[in-house]
PDB file of C-alpha atoms and ligand atoms in Angstrom:
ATOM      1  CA  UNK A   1      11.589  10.539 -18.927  1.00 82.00           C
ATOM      2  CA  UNK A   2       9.808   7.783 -17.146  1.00 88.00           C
ATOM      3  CA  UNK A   3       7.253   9.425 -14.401  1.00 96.00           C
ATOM      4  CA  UNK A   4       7.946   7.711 -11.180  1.00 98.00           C
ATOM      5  CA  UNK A   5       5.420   7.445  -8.207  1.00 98.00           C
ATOM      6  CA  UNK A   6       6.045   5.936  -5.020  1.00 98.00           C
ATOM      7  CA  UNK A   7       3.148   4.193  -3.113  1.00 98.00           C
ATOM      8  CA  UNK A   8       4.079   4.502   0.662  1.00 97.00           C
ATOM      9  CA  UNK A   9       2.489   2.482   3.306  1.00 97.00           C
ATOM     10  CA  UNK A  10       2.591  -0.308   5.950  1.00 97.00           C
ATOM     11  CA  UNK A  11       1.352  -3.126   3.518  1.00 98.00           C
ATOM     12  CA  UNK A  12       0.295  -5.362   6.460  1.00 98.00           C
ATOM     13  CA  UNK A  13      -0.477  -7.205   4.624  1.00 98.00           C
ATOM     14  CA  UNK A  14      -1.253  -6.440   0.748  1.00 98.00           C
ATOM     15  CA  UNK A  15      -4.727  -6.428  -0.099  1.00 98.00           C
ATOM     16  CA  UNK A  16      -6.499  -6.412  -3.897  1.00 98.00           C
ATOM     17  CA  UNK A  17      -7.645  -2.630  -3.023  1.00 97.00           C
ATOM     18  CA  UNK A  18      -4.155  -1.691  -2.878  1.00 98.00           C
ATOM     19  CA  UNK A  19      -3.035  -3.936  -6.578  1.00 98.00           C
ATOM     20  CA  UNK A  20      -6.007  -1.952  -7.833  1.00 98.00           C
ATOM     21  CA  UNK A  21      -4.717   0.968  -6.916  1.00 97.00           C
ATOM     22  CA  UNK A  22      -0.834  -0.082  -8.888  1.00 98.00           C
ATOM     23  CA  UNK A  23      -2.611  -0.938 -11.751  1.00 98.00           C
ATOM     24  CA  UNK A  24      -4.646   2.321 -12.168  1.00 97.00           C
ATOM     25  CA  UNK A  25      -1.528   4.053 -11.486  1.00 97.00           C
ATOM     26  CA  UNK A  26       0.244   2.304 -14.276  1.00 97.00           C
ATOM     27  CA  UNK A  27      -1.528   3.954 -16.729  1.00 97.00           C
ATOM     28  CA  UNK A  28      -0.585   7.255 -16.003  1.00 96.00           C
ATOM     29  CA  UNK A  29       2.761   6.898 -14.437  1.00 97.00           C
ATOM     30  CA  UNK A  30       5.597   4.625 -15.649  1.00 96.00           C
ATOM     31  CA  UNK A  31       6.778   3.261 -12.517  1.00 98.00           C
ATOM     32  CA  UNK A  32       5.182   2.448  -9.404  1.00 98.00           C
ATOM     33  CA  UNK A  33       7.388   1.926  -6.182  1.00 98.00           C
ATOM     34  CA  UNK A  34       5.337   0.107  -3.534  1.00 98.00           C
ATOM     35  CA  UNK A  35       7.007   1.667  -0.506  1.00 98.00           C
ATOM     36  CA  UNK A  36       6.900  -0.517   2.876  1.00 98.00           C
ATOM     37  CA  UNK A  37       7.345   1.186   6.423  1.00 96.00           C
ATOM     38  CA  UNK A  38       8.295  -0.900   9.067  1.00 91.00           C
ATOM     39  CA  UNK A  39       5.482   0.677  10.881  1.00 86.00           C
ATOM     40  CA  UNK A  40       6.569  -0.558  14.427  1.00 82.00           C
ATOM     41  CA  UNK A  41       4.214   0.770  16.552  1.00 87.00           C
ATOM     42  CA  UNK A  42       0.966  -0.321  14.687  1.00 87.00           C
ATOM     43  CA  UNK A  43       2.703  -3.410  15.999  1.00 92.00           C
ATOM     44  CA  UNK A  44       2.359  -5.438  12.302  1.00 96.00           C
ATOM     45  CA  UNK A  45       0.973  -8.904  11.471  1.00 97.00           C
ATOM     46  CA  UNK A  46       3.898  -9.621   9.113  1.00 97.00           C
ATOM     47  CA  UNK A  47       7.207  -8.660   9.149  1.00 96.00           C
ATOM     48  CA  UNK A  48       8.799  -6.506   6.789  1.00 96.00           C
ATOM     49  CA  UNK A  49      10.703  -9.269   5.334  1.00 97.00           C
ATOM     50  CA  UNK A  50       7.471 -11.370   4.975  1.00 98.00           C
ATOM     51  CA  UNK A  51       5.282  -7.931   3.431  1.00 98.00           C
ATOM     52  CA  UNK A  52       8.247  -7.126   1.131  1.00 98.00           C
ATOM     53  CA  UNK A  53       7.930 -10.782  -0.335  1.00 98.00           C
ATOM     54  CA  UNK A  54       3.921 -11.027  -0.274  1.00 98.00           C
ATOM     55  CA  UNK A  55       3.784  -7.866  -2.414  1.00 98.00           C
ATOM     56  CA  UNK A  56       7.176  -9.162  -4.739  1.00 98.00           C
ATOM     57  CA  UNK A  57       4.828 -12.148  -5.610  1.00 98.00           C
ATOM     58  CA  UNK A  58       1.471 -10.314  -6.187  1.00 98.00           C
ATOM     59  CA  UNK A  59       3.244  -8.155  -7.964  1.00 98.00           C
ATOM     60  CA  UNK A  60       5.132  -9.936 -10.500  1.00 97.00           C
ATOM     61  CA  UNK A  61       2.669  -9.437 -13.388  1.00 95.00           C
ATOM     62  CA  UNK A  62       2.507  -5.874 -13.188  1.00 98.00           C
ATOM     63  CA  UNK A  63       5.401  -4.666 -15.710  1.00 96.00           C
ATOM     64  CA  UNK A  64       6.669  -1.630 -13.880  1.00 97.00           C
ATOM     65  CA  UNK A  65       5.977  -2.304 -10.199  1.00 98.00           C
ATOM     66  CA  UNK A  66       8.581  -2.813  -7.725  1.00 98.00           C
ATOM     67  CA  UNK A  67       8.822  -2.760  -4.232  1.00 98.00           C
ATOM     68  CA  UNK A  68      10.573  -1.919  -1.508  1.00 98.00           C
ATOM     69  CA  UNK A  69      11.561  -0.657   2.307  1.00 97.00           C
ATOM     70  CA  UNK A  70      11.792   2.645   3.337  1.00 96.00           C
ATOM     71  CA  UNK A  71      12.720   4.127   6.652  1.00 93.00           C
ATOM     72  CA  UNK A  72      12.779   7.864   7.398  1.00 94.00           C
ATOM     73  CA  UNK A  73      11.663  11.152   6.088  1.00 95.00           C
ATOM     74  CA  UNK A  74       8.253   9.792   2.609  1.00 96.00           C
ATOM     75  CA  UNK A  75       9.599  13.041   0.827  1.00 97.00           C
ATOM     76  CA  UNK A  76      13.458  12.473   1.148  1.00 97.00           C
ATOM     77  CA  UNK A  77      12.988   8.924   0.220  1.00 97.00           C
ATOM     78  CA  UNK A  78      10.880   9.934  -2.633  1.00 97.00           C
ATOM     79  CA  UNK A  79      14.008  12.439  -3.960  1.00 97.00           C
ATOM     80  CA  UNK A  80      16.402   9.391  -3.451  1.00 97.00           C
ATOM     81  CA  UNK A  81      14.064   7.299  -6.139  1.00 97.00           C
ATOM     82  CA  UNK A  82      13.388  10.681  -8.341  1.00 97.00           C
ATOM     83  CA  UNK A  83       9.850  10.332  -7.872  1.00 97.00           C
ATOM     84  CA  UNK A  84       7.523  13.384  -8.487  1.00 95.00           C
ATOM     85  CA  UNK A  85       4.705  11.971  -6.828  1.00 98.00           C
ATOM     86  CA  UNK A  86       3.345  10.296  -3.951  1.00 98.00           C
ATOM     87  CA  UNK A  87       0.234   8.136  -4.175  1.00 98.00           C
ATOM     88  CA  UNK A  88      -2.324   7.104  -1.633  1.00 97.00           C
ATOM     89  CA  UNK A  89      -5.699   5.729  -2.277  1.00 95.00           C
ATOM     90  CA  UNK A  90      -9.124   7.002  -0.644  1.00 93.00           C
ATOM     91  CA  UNK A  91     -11.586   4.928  -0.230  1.00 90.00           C
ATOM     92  CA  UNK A  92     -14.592   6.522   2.358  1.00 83.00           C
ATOM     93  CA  UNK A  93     -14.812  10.233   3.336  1.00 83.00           C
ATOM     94  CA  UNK A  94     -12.959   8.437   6.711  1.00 82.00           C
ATOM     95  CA  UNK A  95      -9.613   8.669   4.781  1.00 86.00           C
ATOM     96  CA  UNK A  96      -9.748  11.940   4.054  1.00 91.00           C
ATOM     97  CA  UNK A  97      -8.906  14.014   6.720  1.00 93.00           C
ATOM     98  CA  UNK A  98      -5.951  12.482   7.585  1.00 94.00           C
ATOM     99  CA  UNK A  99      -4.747  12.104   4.037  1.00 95.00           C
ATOM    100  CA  UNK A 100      -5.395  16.102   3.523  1.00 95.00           C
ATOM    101  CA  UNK A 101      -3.238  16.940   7.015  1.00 96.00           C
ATOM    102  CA  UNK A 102      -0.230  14.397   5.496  1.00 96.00           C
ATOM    103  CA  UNK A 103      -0.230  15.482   2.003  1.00 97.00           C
ATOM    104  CA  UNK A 104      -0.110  19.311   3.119  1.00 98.00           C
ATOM    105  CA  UNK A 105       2.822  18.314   5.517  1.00 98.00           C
ATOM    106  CA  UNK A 106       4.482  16.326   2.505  1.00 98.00           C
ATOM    107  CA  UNK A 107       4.075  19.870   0.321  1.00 98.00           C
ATOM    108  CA  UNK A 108       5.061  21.989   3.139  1.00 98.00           C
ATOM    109  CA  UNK A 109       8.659  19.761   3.618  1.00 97.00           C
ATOM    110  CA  UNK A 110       8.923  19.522  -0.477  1.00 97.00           C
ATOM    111  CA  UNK A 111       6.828  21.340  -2.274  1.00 97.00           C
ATOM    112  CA  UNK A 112       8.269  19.590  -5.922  1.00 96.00           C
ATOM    113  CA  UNK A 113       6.370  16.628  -5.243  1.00 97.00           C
ATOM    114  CA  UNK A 114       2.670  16.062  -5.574  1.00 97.00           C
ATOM    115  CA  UNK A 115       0.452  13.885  -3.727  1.00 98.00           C
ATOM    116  CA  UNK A 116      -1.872  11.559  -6.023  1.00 97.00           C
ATOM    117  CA  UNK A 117      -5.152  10.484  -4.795  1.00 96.00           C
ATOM    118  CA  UNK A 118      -6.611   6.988  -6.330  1.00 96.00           C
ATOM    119  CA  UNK A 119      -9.953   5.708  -5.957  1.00 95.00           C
ATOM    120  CA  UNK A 120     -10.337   2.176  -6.232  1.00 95.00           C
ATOM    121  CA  UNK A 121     -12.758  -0.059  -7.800  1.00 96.00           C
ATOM    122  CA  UNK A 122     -16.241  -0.088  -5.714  1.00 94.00           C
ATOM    123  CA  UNK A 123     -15.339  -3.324  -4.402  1.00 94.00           C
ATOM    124  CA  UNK A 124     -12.519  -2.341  -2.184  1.00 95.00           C
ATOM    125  CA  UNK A 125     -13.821   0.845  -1.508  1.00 93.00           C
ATOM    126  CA  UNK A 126     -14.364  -0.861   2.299  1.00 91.00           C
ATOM    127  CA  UNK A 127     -11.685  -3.059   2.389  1.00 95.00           C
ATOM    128  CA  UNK A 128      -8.857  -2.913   4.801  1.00 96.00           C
ATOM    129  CA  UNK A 129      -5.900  -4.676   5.976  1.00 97.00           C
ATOM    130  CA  UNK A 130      -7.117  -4.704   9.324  1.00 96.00           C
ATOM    131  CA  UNK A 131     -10.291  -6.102   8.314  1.00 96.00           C
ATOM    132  CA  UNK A 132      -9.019  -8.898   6.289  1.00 97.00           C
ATOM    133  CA  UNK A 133      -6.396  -9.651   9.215  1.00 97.00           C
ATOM    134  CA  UNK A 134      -9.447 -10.021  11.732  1.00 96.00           C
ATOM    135  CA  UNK A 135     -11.539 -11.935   9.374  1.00 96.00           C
ATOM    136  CA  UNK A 136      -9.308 -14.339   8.393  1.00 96.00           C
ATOM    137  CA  UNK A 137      -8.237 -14.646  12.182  1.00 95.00           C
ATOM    138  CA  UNK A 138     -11.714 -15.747  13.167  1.00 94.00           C
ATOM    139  CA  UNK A 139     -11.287 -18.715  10.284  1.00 92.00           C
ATOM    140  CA  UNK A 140     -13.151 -16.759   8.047  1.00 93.00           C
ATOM    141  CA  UNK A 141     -12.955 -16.581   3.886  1.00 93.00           C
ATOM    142  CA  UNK A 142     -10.702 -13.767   2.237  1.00 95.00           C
ATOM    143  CA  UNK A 143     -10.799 -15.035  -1.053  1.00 94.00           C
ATOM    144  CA  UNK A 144     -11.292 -12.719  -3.674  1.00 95.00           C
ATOM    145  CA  UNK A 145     -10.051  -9.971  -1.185  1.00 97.00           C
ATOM    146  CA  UNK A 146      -6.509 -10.485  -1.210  1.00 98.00           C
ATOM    147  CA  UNK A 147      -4.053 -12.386  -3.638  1.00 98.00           C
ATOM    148  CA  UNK A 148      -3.747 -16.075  -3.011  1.00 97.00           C
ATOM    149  CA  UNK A 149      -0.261 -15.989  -1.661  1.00 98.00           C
ATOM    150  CA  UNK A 150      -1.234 -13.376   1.010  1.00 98.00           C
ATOM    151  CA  UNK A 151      -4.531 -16.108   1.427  1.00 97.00           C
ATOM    152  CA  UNK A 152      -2.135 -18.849   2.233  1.00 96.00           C
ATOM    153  CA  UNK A 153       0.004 -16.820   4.283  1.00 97.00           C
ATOM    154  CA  UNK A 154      -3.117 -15.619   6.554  1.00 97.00           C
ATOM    155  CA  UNK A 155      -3.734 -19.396   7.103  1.00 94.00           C
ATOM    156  CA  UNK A 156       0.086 -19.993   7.845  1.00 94.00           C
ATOM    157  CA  UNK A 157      -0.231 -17.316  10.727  1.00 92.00           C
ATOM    158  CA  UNK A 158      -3.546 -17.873  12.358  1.00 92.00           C
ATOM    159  CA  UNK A 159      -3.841 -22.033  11.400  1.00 80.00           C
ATOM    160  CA  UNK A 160      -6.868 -21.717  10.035  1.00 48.00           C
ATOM    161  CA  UNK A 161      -8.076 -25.331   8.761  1.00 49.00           C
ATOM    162  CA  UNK A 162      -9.105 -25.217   5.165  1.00 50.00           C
TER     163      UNK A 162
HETATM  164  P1  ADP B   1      -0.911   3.170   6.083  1.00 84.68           P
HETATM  165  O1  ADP B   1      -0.392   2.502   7.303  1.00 84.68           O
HETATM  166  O2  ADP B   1       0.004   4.196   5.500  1.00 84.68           O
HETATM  167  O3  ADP B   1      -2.336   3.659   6.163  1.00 84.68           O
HETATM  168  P2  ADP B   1      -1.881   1.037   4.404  1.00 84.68           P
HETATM  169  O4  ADP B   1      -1.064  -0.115   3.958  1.00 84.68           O
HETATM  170  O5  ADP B   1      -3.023   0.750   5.302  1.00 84.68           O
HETATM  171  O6  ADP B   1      -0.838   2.017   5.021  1.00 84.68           O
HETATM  172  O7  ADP B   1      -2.411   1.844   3.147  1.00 84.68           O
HETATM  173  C1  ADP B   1      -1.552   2.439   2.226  1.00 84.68           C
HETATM  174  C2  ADP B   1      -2.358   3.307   1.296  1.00 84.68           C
HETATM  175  O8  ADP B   1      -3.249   2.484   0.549  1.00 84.68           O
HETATM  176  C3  ADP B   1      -3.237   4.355   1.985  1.00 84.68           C
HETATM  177  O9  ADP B   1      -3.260   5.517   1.195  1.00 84.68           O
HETATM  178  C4  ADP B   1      -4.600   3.721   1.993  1.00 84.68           C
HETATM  179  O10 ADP B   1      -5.616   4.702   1.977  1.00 84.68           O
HETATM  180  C5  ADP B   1      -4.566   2.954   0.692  1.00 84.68           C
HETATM  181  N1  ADP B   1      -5.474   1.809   0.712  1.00 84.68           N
HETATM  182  C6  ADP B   1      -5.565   0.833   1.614  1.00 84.68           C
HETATM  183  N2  ADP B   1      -6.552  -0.041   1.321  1.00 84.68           N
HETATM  184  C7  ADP B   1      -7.107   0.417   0.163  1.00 84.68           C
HETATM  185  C8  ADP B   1      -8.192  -0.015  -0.651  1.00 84.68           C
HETATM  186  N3  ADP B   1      -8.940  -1.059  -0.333  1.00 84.68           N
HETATM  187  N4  ADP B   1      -8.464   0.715  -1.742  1.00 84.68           N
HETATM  188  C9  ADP B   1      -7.739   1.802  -2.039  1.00 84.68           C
HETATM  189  N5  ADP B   1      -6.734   2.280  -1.316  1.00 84.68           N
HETATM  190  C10 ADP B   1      -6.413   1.604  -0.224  1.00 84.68           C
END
């Protein structure tokens, strides 16, 4: 049977660290659903309709990736898609405390599925969404940080003149 893993998160927007992140996971499980939150009260940059289609077209290449919205309870959401695992990526020794207190909560409420940690390539290991949003808010260069249609759409939202 196809292993399924579902990649939760608020996506706002998708960066390369996070397609890293799909593509290792590729190799060990056969599907990969990218899992958007609407993640109202980080208050996002995108909406959920624009993340969902950002990630649909960085995406396309990557045979076995999907994506898609979630709302509710990561570990119910992940039984409705008959995943057995939940992946999140760690990048500094920052992430880790909070991923430790989330994935024990995730075992506690289903203890069938297992959270996967990723590290990504060295490059990204200090990226963030937040810190391409501000970046590219002050006019400055994201290339090579995030795919080109997430590029354009960072222009689109803060004007930037290129
Ligand atoms: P959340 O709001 O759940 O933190 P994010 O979209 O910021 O959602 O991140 C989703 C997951 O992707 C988290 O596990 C985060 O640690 C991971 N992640 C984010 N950026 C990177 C990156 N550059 N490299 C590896 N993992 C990353």
């Amino acid at each position: 049977m196809r292993k399924i893993a579902i990649y939760p998160g608020t996506f706002d927007p998708i960066t390369n660290g996070h397609i890293d992140l799909v593509q290792r996971t590729l190799k060990i499980f056969g599907e990969v659903i990218i899992a958007v939150a609407p993640s109202q009260k980080k208050e996002p940059l995108f909406t959920i309709e624009e993340r969902l289609g950002l990630i649909e077209e960085s995406i396309k290449k990557l045979k076995g990736a999907r994506v898609e919205a979630f709302n509710g309870l990561l570990v119910d959401y992940a039984r409705s898609r008959k995943s057995i695992a939940i992946l999140r990526g760690l990048r500094a020794v920052s992430d880790f405390e909070y991923e430790l207190q989330m994935a024990l909560m995730n075992r506690r409420l289903n203890a069938n599925i297992e959270t996967v940690f990723m590290m990504p390539s060295e490059e990204y290991t200090f990226l963030t969404s937040t810190m391409v949003k501000e970046v590219a808010s002050f006019g400055g260069a994201v290339k090579g940080l995030v795919p080109a249609v997430v590029e354009n759409a960072l222009r689109d939202k803060f004007k930037i003149k290129s």
